[in-house]
Structures are given as C-alpha cells and as structure tokens.
Amino acid sequence: MDKTLPHSMRLGAVGLVLTLAACVPDDGSLLVSARDYMAKQEFRAAAIQLKNVVQKKPALAEAHFLLSRALLETGDLDGADLELRRAIDLKYSPTETGLVRSRLLLARRDYAQVVKDFGDHLPAEPAAAAEQEAMLATAHAMLGERDEATAAVDKALAAQSGNATAIVMKARLEAASGDADAALRRLQALLAQAPNDVDALYLQGDIQLYAKADPAAAVASYRQALAARKDLPDIHARLITHYLAGQDVDAAQKQLAAMKSALPDHPQTRLCEAQIAFYRGDYAQARDLVQPLLRAQPDHVKGLQLAGAAELQLGGLERAESLLGRAVRLAPGDGDGRRLLAEVLLRKRQPAGALAAVRPLIDGGRPTPAVLSVAAQANVAMGNVAVAQAQFERAAQLRPQDPHLKAAAILAGAARGGADGEAASIALDRIAAADPGTSVNLEAISAHLARKDFDGAAKAIAALARKQPDSPLAPTLQGRLLLSRNDEAGARKSFDAALAKAPGYLPAADGLAALDVRQHRPEAAIERYQALLKQDPRNVQALVSLADLRRRTGAKPDEIAKLFGDAVASNPVDESARLAQVDFLVEAGNPAGALAAAQAGAAAVPTSIDLWYRVGTAQLSLGNREEAIGSFSKIVDLRPDRALGYIGLASAHFALQDLDTAARDARRALEREPDSIAAARLTASLAVRRQRPQDALVVARQMQAARPGDAYGYVAEGEVELAAKHWDAAAAAFRKALDKPEPSHAAARLHTTLLQARRRAEADKFAASWAGAHPQDAMFSMYLGDAAAAQGDLAGAEAHYLAALRAQPDSSAVLNNLAWVMMRENKPGALAYAERAVKADPGQAAFQDTLAMVLSHERQHARAIDIQKTVVARLPGVPKYRLDLARIYVQAGDKAGAKAELDRLAKLGNEFPGHDEVAALAASLGKF
C-alpha cells in the first residue's frame, strides 16, 4: 500500500503546519511578552513565559536572568538562585547578576554575606552603584550597624540622587533615628514622581502606623500598595498583624483569604495563618503551621520568632530560647526577636541575660513600650528597682492605656515581696476583666499560683474560660490546678472537657496520662497516646511522650528506642525529640549510641547548642577529650554570649587536669551569664580545687548579692568554708541559707558540717529540732536515713526513712531505700515496700535491682533471677547490676550462671570498683 500522501493533501498538510506554527509564539515574542509582564509587575505570568523560553533555548542567558528576577519577586528563592547561577555561568552581565544576587541574599536575610561579597566591589555605572550601595545600607541596618548603613545610603544618593531604593532606605534610617516627619516628606516627594512605588508606600504605612499613631492613614498606604500589586506578602502580613493588634480577627481572616488567593503557596502565607492561630491561643497549631516554613527556610527570622513565641507559651523554654537565639543572630537589629528572647530568659530566671538581649534596643534611643517593660522586669529581678520604675513610667507614657504594661508594673511591684503579692493578684484580675485579650489572664493565673492562692487561680481560670469558650486551654489549666490539690476526679473531668473541645490537644492528653500513671493504670495512659498516634502517626510530641512513658513503665530498650527513632524520623529537625533520644541512650548506658544520635542531631539542627553540648558530653564520657573541646568550642562560636559552651570547655579541661584553663573557661561562663547557678558553682569549685578559696568566696557573695532571696549563694559559701575546714564559718553560712524560703539541702549540709567538726551532740540536737519543725522535709529525712545506713545504724535508717515516707507516702525512692534497710535487718515487710517502689516507678532499674535482691533474700530465687536478667539486658553497661545477678545466682546455688556473669565482670579488671568482690565470689564457687 502506498503510504505517501497525494500531492494536494501534502500541500494541505504543509499549509496546516504553517498555520499552526503561526499560532505559537516564537522565543523572541515570548521574551518580549515576559518583559511586558514584568514591567506591569505581573511576575507569575512572566515566569511562565520565561520557563518556556529556557526550556527551548537553555543557553539563552538573558532568559535565565529574567526568570531569576521573576522567581525572586514571587518568593521562589531557591528557583531564583538556580536560574541566577545559570545566567552567571552563561556570562550574563556581572553588574546585573550582582544586583539580583544582592536582592536574593537580602530576601534570605543573609545580610553578612551581602556586606562580605559587595562591600568592596561596586559597579562602575552610577545607577547600578547607587542600587548596590542602597542594598548594602539595608544589610548594614539589619545587622545593627547604623553608622555603616548611613554612610552607604549617602554614597548611593551621591551616585544617583533619584534612586528609589536609596531614597526609601534613607527615609527608613531617618525614621529609625526619630525623625519621622523628615522620612515622610522624603517618601511623599518620591511618591509624587512614582505613585505606585510599593516600597515607598509600605514604609510610609509603617511610619504612619508606628511613629505617627495614625492607623487609618497606614491602612490606606498599605491598600494603595496592594492595589498596585496584589502579590506583596509583607504588606498582606502587615495588615494581618495590624488587624490582630486591634483584635479584629474577622478582618485578619479576610486579609488572609486575599493573601491566599494572591500567594497560595508563599511561605509568608503559612506564617500569617500560624499568626492568627497564635492570636486565638492555639499555640500548638501555630507551632505546627510554622514548621513547614522552617524546614524549607531554616533561617526565616519571622518564622523562628513565631515558633519561639509559641514554644514560650507552651512552656518549652529551652526550645524557645534556641529558636529565638537563632533569630537574633540572623537579624540582630530586629526588636521583636530580642524582646521575645528576653521574655524567655526572664522565665528561666536569667534577668541579666534578658537585659543583655534588649540592651541594644534600649541604647538605640527609641525602645518600644514592650521592650521597656521587659527591661524593667529584668531590672526588678536584679534589684535595680529605681531603674525599673523609670522604665515603667517611660513605657506608660508611650502607651498609657496598655493593660499589659499595667500588669507588668504590678507584677514587678509584687516581685519586691511583702503584702504586694495579694494586691498584685487583685489588680491583675481587674485588668484582665477589662482587657479583651487573654495574656493578662494568664499572668493573673500565674500570680495566684505563685502565692498558692488556689481559689483565686480557679476564679482567674474561669474568667479565661469565659473569654475563650471553645479553647482547650482553660479546662487544661483547671485540670492541672485540681491535680495539684489532689482532686483527681475533678482533674480528670477537666482534662476530658479539654479534649472534647480539641480531641488532639496534647497537654490535656498528657494530664490524663499523668493521672492514669498516678492511679497505677499505665496501660490506660499508653492506650491514650496510641489513640492519638492512630489519628496522627507523625505527632512528634506524642511519640516522645509515649516513649518516655514506656521508659518509666519498664518497656524493653528496643521498643523505647524505636519510638524515639520514629519521633526523630517524623521531624528530623525537631530539637526536643533529638534531645530526648540522646538522653534516653545515656540513661540506658549506651554512650556510643548517645554520641551517634547526638552527632546526627547536630547535623540536622546545626545551630542547636544543646545538641552540640550532648555531643561534647558523650565524647567526654568515652574519653575523647580533645574532640569534646572541639564540640564545646562550636557552642561558643554559635552563642558566644551563653555560658553553656564555656561550661563544657571547663569540664573538658578539668578532665585533662588543666585546672588553670578550666578555671578561665568557668570565669568566662559566669561573665556571660552572671545569673547562672551552674557557672557560679563550677567557678567556685574550681577555685577550691586550685587552693584559692578566697576567689570561691567572692563568687559565692556575688551570688548572694544577685539573688538575696535565694539560698544558693549561702550554700556555696558554706561549701567553700567546709572544704577549708572552717567549721564555724561553714555552719554560719548554712544557717543563713536555712532562713531563705527554699533552703534546698542546706539542712543536710549543716548537719554534715557539725558531724565533721566532731560536734555530734549539736548535730543530733539540730537534726531533731529541724525534723520536728519541718516534718514534710522528706529530703532531710532521706539524708539522715542514708547517713545512718552508711554508718551501719540500720534501725536509725529505718526510722528516718519511715519519717520521709510519712511526708511523701508514694515516693518510690523512699520505698526502695526502706525495702533495702529492712532486708538488711531481716525484717518482714521488705518485699511489700520493694514491690510498691517498682509499681510507683516501674522503669527505674535501681528499684527493680532492689526488688530482685529482696526476693533472693526471701529465697524466691527464680523470680529474682528473671527480674535481674531483665535489668542487665536493659543496662548491660552497668556492671553493678551484673554483679548483683551473680550474687543471686550464688544464693540460688546456680554455679554455672554465677560463673558466666563473674567471668564477664573479671574482664573489666581493676577499673571496676567491685573487682575484689568479683574475685572473692569467683573463689567461693569452688566451695559448692
């Protein structure tokens, strides 16, 4: 069959092809069309055209360059970077690619890189030089380098007086220095020439809103910018923030809908959605919504700030500090990040660190009322009451109707002590009632709880519930309050009510699980978390909570490890899951596994100082001291303002017996965080080790001056004097600590001091007096029991442990110790106490070890062996448990079982403190 077409049909086909070809734009017309779209600021349409061009002509440098610009404008930073690199590889204009790269780095908030790459390399052409200098000014400003920013913008205007980017930046600097009128005049002159300059309109709106307190004018400016170009994420976000500040949630939601229409996939859209969730008090949802953004852009400053604020509200202070610290490092000139970080540090009782965080904002000359409030609270905590009062007055003048400032001032007054506490609570209740928001309600609840005014707290929680009837927060708080008052039935009812409002609300589920465990129903708690995970298998916090519960209930290590592994796999950058996994492996006696997990975590979250600290401590535990120094140095590089890295370095240098360097590191830690108890104790102890007790006393007295209401400084002084055998001085310091509200272990240390001074009668008299006056001080009774047991006074130990048990009837530690003593006394009842201890805390290996020993003592060897073998399997790296297993085998007459365990222990040699007993038991095997 002839498959060729007839001549007439071939001509028709050719004509059809030519007609179709005429309907398809050629590459040149596509490029022209893309330029037209870009001129009209329709960048998404331009990007579509340009993608077609580069697909057909991948070597066309201009198309890649224009596509890079279009993608940058639409927020696709990775795509913009890729296309820009292709344009550079194809030798497109270095001047134009350099300008776009500067904009890209600014969009990524990589301000330091802008300064590094372009600070000394400016284009020759005046307009391009002006544009580059203007962007350098922006980078310097965001790095907090105001003088450099001013110099750069002045150079830009000298190169091209009409450069719009430079004019807007100049106005921004004028506004930041307090001359809002000059800034507005400059912007209005620019807008007269270019009425749709969106950057000028955006800044004009900000100045009208924040400096001139004219929200109507500001909204008009923002809306004019959006009318010119609807896909401006920052202006949508600014409007949403403004509406939320005015408590107009409906307007915020409408603006979010407009934003989603214009920018459905933009990271800022997700951020705004999270912001609205945060405003509504759903902090967990806000945190979850912002996570995809942070996975895609780990250095997104506003995302880090919102995630940190959510963690702050949820009580995750360590995670909040990590997120906000990172935000401040990325944008040190951003006031929101510094203020939020300061609030976290205040919650962590680190007022000096909080003040350091906001000091650049205070010194800058125009701190906001919120910043002044945080600084004032820090100053109150540090005893600088006069400074704090002045800051509160200044804040109140700036915003006299702000209920939050009133609340902060009241709380600061209460912090000074005395009868102010009750008045503060009453005043906070009044402010909360008048304020439509909820933050003052939470402050009022905290104030009542701090005073142990449970009735007042209940009323404050009820007020919060009336404001947020659909939120699970209030019933969850009520449940916790009732649980603290031992009303388990009421607590369960409240937690159930919270879950009825939000079935996946983890804090309420945690409360119910805690109740289940408290009522000896761990299976119910486990089922509760499993039900949550059935609904959301990747719920990281639920996985971590379940893993921790399984650990405490004695599950097999492999099962627990899998749960932690699943949590990490669900969100590899979740720092809290990584830390929990490492801590579990450390507790399980698996230092090598802990090191591997910590290193994997640090690789996934390289800015986490807590993970790097875990890496360093794991390296130290394995004897890798030089490597540990490297890990701790990484912390110092990341956060030179924090004590943690220097504390790690001091520990590593101490392990190397380099006491002088260790002492230097400890001093640096204390300089960074004068509030740090850990840094102060380390500094003092190293001074004592270096035979410099006077230096240690200086540190102790500094602690006393910084925290006059705390016992820490006096206990530290007592320890120094005790080490020097200055008995009277040590006793005097410990007695001063006893006068503080929370004396910690000062009573035990005073008793030890008197005993070491050979003042037994005085020690006995003090012990009887303190125990009689403080029958609920279980810690002191436990100390006396331990001391009596160590001296062989088993009857005395039993009496003291029973006193501790009266104070804490469900204390697993007390039950365990009591069981051990009664076993040694050959008294009945030891087994019942041991079983109660394990039931109270089934995951504690030490308690299972005691139970096994008691069972063996009562000749229940088979059960004892089963339990102890489980303990050894869980913690194979703890030789003490293997030795106890060998003892049980010996008692049971199982020579082969005992020999197998003793042979393994013998390989440890003299490094194992129980080596002599191992040898003695091995020798005894030949006797039966």
Short mmCIF file of N, CA and C in Angstrom, two decimals, residues 406-522:
data_model
loop_
_atom_site.label_atom_id
_atom_site.label_comp_id
_atom_site.label_asym_id
_atom_site.label_seq_id
_atom_site.Cartn_x
_atom_site.Cartn_y
_atom_site.Cartn_z
N LYS A 406 0.44 47.77 82.44
CA LYS A 406 -0.05 47.86 83.82
C LYS A 406 0.20 46.56 84.56
N ALA A 407 -0.09 45.45 83.87
CA ALA A 407 0.11 44.14 84.50
C ALA A 407 1.57 43.93 84.83
N ALA A 408 2.48 44.27 83.90
CA ALA A 408 3.91 44.10 84.14
C ALA A 408 4.37 44.92 85.32
N ALA A 409 3.88 46.14 85.40
CA ALA A 409 4.27 47.01 86.52
C ALA A 409 3.80 46.42 87.84
N ILE A 410 2.59 45.89 87.85
CA ILE A 410 2.05 45.30 89.08
C ILE A 410 2.87 44.07 89.49
N LEU A 411 3.18 43.22 88.51
CA LEU A 411 3.97 42.03 88.81
C LEU A 411 5.35 42.41 89.33
N ALA A 412 5.93 43.47 88.75
CA ALA A 412 7.25 43.92 89.23
C ALA A 412 7.16 44.39 90.66
N GLY A 413 6.07 45.10 90.99
CA GLY A 413 5.90 45.53 92.37
C GLY A 413 5.76 44.36 93.30
N ALA A 414 5.03 43.34 92.87
CA ALA A 414 4.85 42.14 93.69
C ALA A 414 6.17 41.42 93.90
N ALA A 415 7.05 41.48 92.89
CA ALA A 415 8.34 40.80 93.00
C ALA A 415 9.19 41.36 94.13
N ARG A 416 8.85 42.60 94.56
CA ARG A 416 9.63 43.17 95.66
C ARG A 416 9.23 42.55 97.00
N GLY A 417 8.13 41.76 97.00
CA GLY A 417 7.77 41.00 98.19
C GLY A 417 6.77 41.71 99.06
N GLY A 418 6.61 41.18 100.26
CA GLY A 418 5.70 41.78 101.21
C GLY A 418 4.26 41.54 100.86
N ALA A 419 3.42 42.49 101.28
CA ALA A 419 1.99 42.35 101.08
C ALA A 419 1.57 42.68 99.66
N ASP A 420 2.54 43.08 98.82
CA ASP A 420 2.19 43.45 97.46
C ASP A 420 1.62 42.28 96.67
N GLY A 421 1.95 41.05 97.08
CA GLY A 421 1.53 39.89 96.30
C GLY A 421 0.02 39.80 96.17
N GLU A 422 -0.69 39.94 97.28
CA GLU A 422 -2.15 39.84 97.22
C GLU A 422 -2.74 40.99 96.43
N ALA A 423 -2.22 42.21 96.66
CA ALA A 423 -2.72 43.37 95.92
C ALA A 423 -2.46 43.21 94.43
N ALA A 424 -1.30 42.64 94.10
CA ALA A 424 -0.97 42.43 92.69
C ALA A 424 -1.98 41.50 92.04
N SER A 425 -2.31 40.41 92.73
CA SER A 425 -3.25 39.45 92.17
C SER A 425 -4.62 40.09 91.93
N ILE A 426 -5.07 40.89 92.90
CA ILE A 426 -6.38 41.54 92.77
C ILE A 426 -6.36 42.52 91.60
N ALA A 427 -5.26 43.31 91.52
CA ALA A 427 -5.16 44.29 90.43
C ALA A 427 -5.11 43.60 89.07
N LEU A 428 -4.38 42.51 89.00
CA LEU A 428 -4.30 41.78 87.73
C LEU A 428 -5.67 41.24 87.32
N ASP A 429 -6.43 40.76 88.28
CA ASP A 429 -7.77 40.27 87.98
C ASP A 429 -8.62 41.39 87.38
N ARG A 430 -8.48 42.60 87.93
CA ARG A 430 -9.26 43.73 87.42
C ARG A 430 -8.84 44.09 86.00
N ILE A 431 -7.53 44.13 85.76
CA ILE A 431 -7.04 44.46 84.42
C ILE A 431 -7.48 43.39 83.43
N ALA A 432 -7.39 42.14 83.83
CA ALA A 432 -7.78 41.05 82.94
C ALA A 432 -9.26 41.14 82.58
N ALA A 433 -10.09 41.54 83.55
CA ALA A 433 -11.52 41.65 83.29
C ALA A 433 -11.81 42.74 82.27
N ALA A 434 -11.00 43.82 82.31
CA ALA A 434 -11.23 44.94 81.39
C ALA A 434 -10.58 44.73 80.03
N ASP A 435 -9.62 43.81 79.94
CA ASP A 435 -8.86 43.60 78.71
C ASP A 435 -9.50 42.48 77.90
N PRO A 436 -9.86 42.73 76.64
CA PRO A 436 -10.48 41.66 75.84
C PRO A 436 -9.51 40.55 75.46
N GLY A 437 -8.21 40.79 75.59
CA GLY A 437 -7.22 39.77 75.29
C GLY A 437 -7.10 38.77 76.43
N THR A 438 -6.15 37.84 76.31
CA THR A 438 -6.03 36.78 77.32
C THR A 438 -4.69 36.75 78.03
N SER A 439 -3.70 37.50 77.55
CA SER A 439 -2.37 37.37 78.16
C SER A 439 -2.36 37.82 79.61
N VAL A 440 -3.14 38.87 79.94
CA VAL A 440 -3.18 39.32 81.34
C VAL A 440 -3.88 38.27 82.20
N ASN A 441 -4.88 37.57 81.63
CA ASN A 441 -5.50 36.47 82.38
C ASN A 441 -4.46 35.44 82.79
N LEU A 442 -3.57 35.10 81.84
CA LEU A 442 -2.55 34.10 82.13
C LEU A 442 -1.58 34.62 83.20
N GLU A 443 -1.26 35.91 83.13
CA GLU A 443 -0.39 36.49 84.17
C GLU A 443 -1.09 36.46 85.53
N ALA A 444 -2.39 36.73 85.53
CA ALA A 444 -3.14 36.69 86.79
C ALA A 444 -3.15 35.27 87.36
N ILE A 445 -3.37 34.28 86.49
CA ILE A 445 -3.36 32.88 86.95
C ILE A 445 -2.00 32.54 87.56
N SER A 446 -0.94 32.94 86.88
CA SER A 446 0.41 32.66 87.39
C SER A 446 0.65 33.34 88.73
N ALA A 447 0.17 34.59 88.86
CA ALA A 447 0.37 35.31 90.12
C ALA A 447 -0.34 34.61 91.27
N HIS A 448 -1.58 34.15 91.03
CA HIS A 448 -2.31 33.43 92.09
C HIS A 448 -1.60 32.13 92.45
N LEU A 449 -1.15 31.39 91.45
CA LEU A 449 -0.49 30.12 91.73
C LEU A 449 0.82 30.33 92.47
N ALA A 450 1.56 31.41 92.13
CA ALA A 450 2.82 31.69 92.82
C ALA A 450 2.60 31.92 94.31
N ARG A 451 1.42 32.47 94.64
CA ARG A 451 1.08 32.71 96.05
C ARG A 451 0.36 31.52 96.67
N LYS A 452 0.21 30.45 95.86
CA LYS A 452 -0.57 29.27 96.30
C LYS A 452 -2.00 29.66 96.67
N ASP A 453 -2.50 30.68 96.00
CA ASP A 453 -3.89 31.11 96.16
C ASP A 453 -4.72 30.33 95.15
N PHE A 454 -5.05 29.10 95.50
CA PHE A 454 -5.72 28.22 94.55
C PHE A 454 -7.15 28.67 94.23
N ASP A 455 -7.82 29.25 95.21
CA ASP A 455 -9.17 29.75 94.94
C ASP A 455 -9.13 30.91 93.95
N GLY A 456 -8.17 31.80 94.16
CA GLY A 456 -8.01 32.92 93.23
C GLY A 456 -7.64 32.44 91.84
N ALA A 457 -6.77 31.43 91.77
CA ALA A 457 -6.38 30.88 90.48
C ALA A 457 -7.59 30.27 89.77
N ALA A 458 -8.43 29.58 90.52
CA ALA A 458 -9.62 28.97 89.93
C ALA A 458 -10.54 30.02 89.34
N LYS A 459 -10.72 31.15 90.05
CA LYS A 459 -11.56 32.24 89.53
C LYS A 459 -10.94 32.84 88.26
N ALA A 460 -9.60 32.99 88.27
CA ALA A 460 -8.93 33.55 87.10
C ALA A 460 -9.04 32.62 85.90
N ILE A 461 -8.97 31.32 86.14
CA ILE A 461 -9.12 30.35 85.05
C ILE A 461 -10.56 30.39 84.51
N ALA A 462 -11.52 30.55 85.40
CA ALA A 462 -12.91 30.65 84.96
C ALA A 462 -13.11 31.88 84.08
N ALA A 463 -12.44 32.99 84.45
CA ALA A 463 -12.54 34.20 83.63
C ALA A 463 -11.93 33.97 82.25
N LEU A 464 -10.82 33.25 82.21
CA LEU A 464 -10.20 32.91 80.93
C LEU A 464 -11.14 32.04 80.09
N ALA A 465 -11.81 31.10 80.73
CA ALA A 465 -12.74 30.21 80.01
C ALA A 465 -13.89 30.99 79.40
N ARG A 466 -14.35 32.03 80.08
CA ARG A 466 -15.45 32.84 79.53
C ARG A 466 -14.99 33.59 78.28
N LYS A 467 -13.72 33.97 78.24
CA LYS A 467 -13.20 34.68 77.06
C LYS A 467 -12.94 33.72 75.91
N GLN A 468 -12.56 32.49 76.22
CA GLN A 468 -12.23 31.51 75.20
C GLN A 468 -13.04 30.23 75.42
N PRO A 469 -14.35 30.30 75.18
CA PRO A 469 -15.20 29.14 75.49
C PRO A 469 -14.89 27.91 74.65
N ASP A 470 -14.29 28.11 73.47
CA ASP A 470 -14.02 26.97 72.61
C ASP A 470 -12.57 26.48 72.70
N SER A 471 -11.78 27.12 73.53
CA SER A 471 -10.37 26.75 73.63
C SER A 471 -10.16 25.67 74.70
N PRO A 472 -9.25 24.73 74.46
CA PRO A 472 -8.97 23.70 75.47
C PRO A 472 -8.04 24.19 76.58
N LEU A 473 -7.52 25.43 76.44
CA LEU A 473 -6.51 25.90 77.39
C LEU A 473 -7.05 26.01 78.82
N ALA A 474 -8.19 26.69 78.97
CA ALA A 474 -8.72 26.91 80.32
C ALA A 474 -9.04 25.60 81.04
N PRO A 475 -9.77 24.67 80.43
CA PRO A 475 -10.02 23.41 81.16
C PRO A 475 -8.73 22.63 81.45
N THR A 476 -7.73 22.76 80.59
CA THR A 476 -6.46 22.08 80.88
C THR A 476 -5.79 22.70 82.10
N LEU A 477 -5.79 24.03 82.18
CA LEU A 477 -5.23 24.71 83.35
C LEU A 477 -6.01 24.34 84.61
N GLN A 478 -7.33 24.25 84.46
CA GLN A 478 -8.16 23.86 85.60
C GLN A 478 -7.81 22.45 86.04
N GLY A 479 -7.59 21.56 85.08
CA GLY A 479 -7.22 20.19 85.43
C GLY A 479 -5.91 20.13 86.20
N ARG A 480 -4.93 20.91 85.75
CA ARG A 480 -3.65 20.93 86.45
C ARG A 480 -3.81 21.48 87.87
N LEU A 481 -4.64 22.52 88.00
CA LEU A 481 -4.88 23.11 89.32
C LEU A 481 -5.52 22.08 90.25
N LEU A 482 -6.54 21.40 89.76
CA LEU A 482 -7.22 20.40 90.59
C LEU A 482 -6.29 19.24 90.94
N LEU A 483 -5.42 18.88 90.00
CA LEU A 483 -4.47 17.80 90.27
C LEU A 483 -3.51 18.20 91.38
N SER A 484 -3.08 19.48 91.37
CA SER A 484 -2.18 19.95 92.42
C SER A 484 -2.87 19.97 93.78
N ARG A 485 -4.20 20.00 93.77
CA ARG A 485 -4.97 19.97 95.03
C ARG A 485 -5.46 18.56 95.34
N ASN A 486 -4.92 17.57 94.59
CA ASN A 486 -5.24 16.15 94.81
C ASN A 486 -6.70 15.81 94.53
N ASP A 487 -7.37 16.64 93.73
CA ASP A 487 -8.73 16.33 93.30
C ASP A 487 -8.63 15.59 91.96
N GLU A 488 -8.36 14.30 92.04
CA GLU A 488 -8.11 13.54 90.82
C GLU A 488 -9.37 13.39 89.97
N ALA A 489 -10.51 13.23 90.60
CA ALA A 489 -11.74 13.10 89.83
C ALA A 489 -12.06 14.39 89.08
N GLY A 490 -11.93 15.51 89.78
CA GLY A 490 -12.17 16.81 89.14
C GLY A 490 -11.19 17.08 88.03
N ALA A 491 -9.93 16.72 88.27
CA ALA A 491 -8.90 16.93 87.25
C ALA A 491 -9.21 16.13 85.99
N ARG A 492 -9.59 14.88 86.17
CA ARG A 492 -9.91 14.03 85.02
C ARG A 492 -11.09 14.62 84.24
N LYS A 493 -12.08 15.11 84.94
CA LYS A 493 -13.24 15.71 84.28
C LYS A 493 -12.82 16.93 83.45
N SER A 494 -11.91 17.74 84.00
CA SER A 494 -11.46 18.94 83.29
C SER A 494 -10.64 18.57 82.05
N PHE A 495 -9.74 17.62 82.19
CA PHE A 495 -8.93 17.21 81.03
C PHE A 495 -9.82 16.61 79.94
N ASP A 496 -10.82 15.85 80.36
CA ASP A 496 -11.76 15.28 79.37
C ASP A 496 -12.50 16.40 78.64
N ALA A 497 -12.87 17.45 79.39
CA ALA A 497 -13.56 18.59 78.77
C ALA A 497 -12.66 19.28 77.74
N ALA A 498 -11.38 19.38 78.06
CA ALA A 498 -10.44 20.00 77.12
C ALA A 498 -10.35 19.18 75.83
N LEU A 499 -10.27 17.87 75.97
CA LEU A 499 -10.18 17.01 74.78
C LEU A 499 -11.48 17.00 73.99
N ALA A 500 -12.58 17.24 74.66
CA ALA A 500 -13.86 17.33 73.94
C ALA A 500 -13.86 18.55 73.02
N LYS A 501 -13.17 19.61 73.45
CA LYS A 501 -13.07 20.82 72.63
C LYS A 501 -12.04 20.66 71.51
N ALA A 502 -10.97 19.93 71.79
CA ALA A 502 -9.90 19.74 70.80
C ALA A 502 -9.34 18.34 70.99
N PRO A 503 -9.86 17.35 70.26
CA PRO A 503 -9.51 15.93 70.50
C PRO A 503 -8.02 15.62 70.45
N GLY A 504 -7.25 16.40 69.71
CA GLY A 504 -5.83 16.11 69.61
C GLY A 504 -4.96 16.97 70.51
N TYR A 505 -5.55 17.65 71.49
CA TYR A 505 -4.79 18.61 72.31
C TYR A 505 -3.89 17.85 73.28
N LEU A 506 -2.60 17.86 72.99
CA LEU A 506 -1.65 17.02 73.71
C LEU A 506 -1.52 17.38 75.19
N PRO A 507 -1.49 18.68 75.59
CA PRO A 507 -1.38 18.97 77.03
C PRO A 507 -2.47 18.32 77.87
N ALA A 508 -3.70 18.28 77.33
CA ALA A 508 -4.78 17.61 78.07
C ALA A 508 -4.57 16.11 78.10
N ALA A 509 -4.12 15.54 76.98
CA ALA A 509 -3.83 14.11 76.95
C ALA A 509 -2.71 13.77 77.92
N ASP A 510 -1.70 14.66 77.99
CA ASP A 510 -0.62 14.45 78.96
C ASP A 510 -1.15 14.45 80.39
N GLY A 511 -2.08 15.36 80.67
CA GLY A 511 -2.67 15.41 82.01
C GLY A 511 -3.40 14.14 82.36
N LEU A 512 -4.18 13.62 81.41
CA LEU A 512 -4.90 12.37 81.67
C LEU A 512 -3.94 11.20 81.81
N ALA A 513 -2.88 11.19 81.00
CA ALA A 513 -1.90 10.11 81.11
C ALA A 513 -1.21 10.16 82.47
N ALA A 514 -0.89 11.37 82.93
CA ALA A 514 -0.27 11.50 84.25
C ALA A 514 -1.20 10.98 85.34
N LEU A 515 -2.49 11.26 85.19
CA LEU A 515 -3.47 10.73 86.15
C LEU A 515 -3.52 9.21 86.10
N ASP A 516 -3.50 8.66 84.88
CA ASP A 516 -3.53 7.20 84.75
C ASP A 516 -2.34 6.56 85.47
N VAL A 517 -1.16 7.13 85.28
CA VAL A 517 0.05 6.58 85.92
C VAL A 517 -0.05 6.74 87.43
N ARG A 518 -0.52 7.91 87.85
CA ARG A 518 -0.66 8.19 89.29
C ARG A 518 -1.61 7.20 89.95
N GLN A 519 -2.61 6.76 89.20
CA GLN A 519 -3.59 5.81 89.73
C GLN A 519 -3.22 4.37 89.38
N HIS A 520 -1.95 4.17 89.03
CA HIS A 520 -1.39 2.83 88.75
C HIS A 520 -2.13 2.15 87.59
N ARG A 521 -2.44 2.95 86.56
CA ARG A 521 -3.07 2.40 85.36
C ARG A 521 -2.24 2.79 84.14
N PRO A 522 -0.97 2.39 84.09
CA PRO A 522 -0.12 2.80 82.97
C PRO A 522 -0.62 2.32 81.61
#
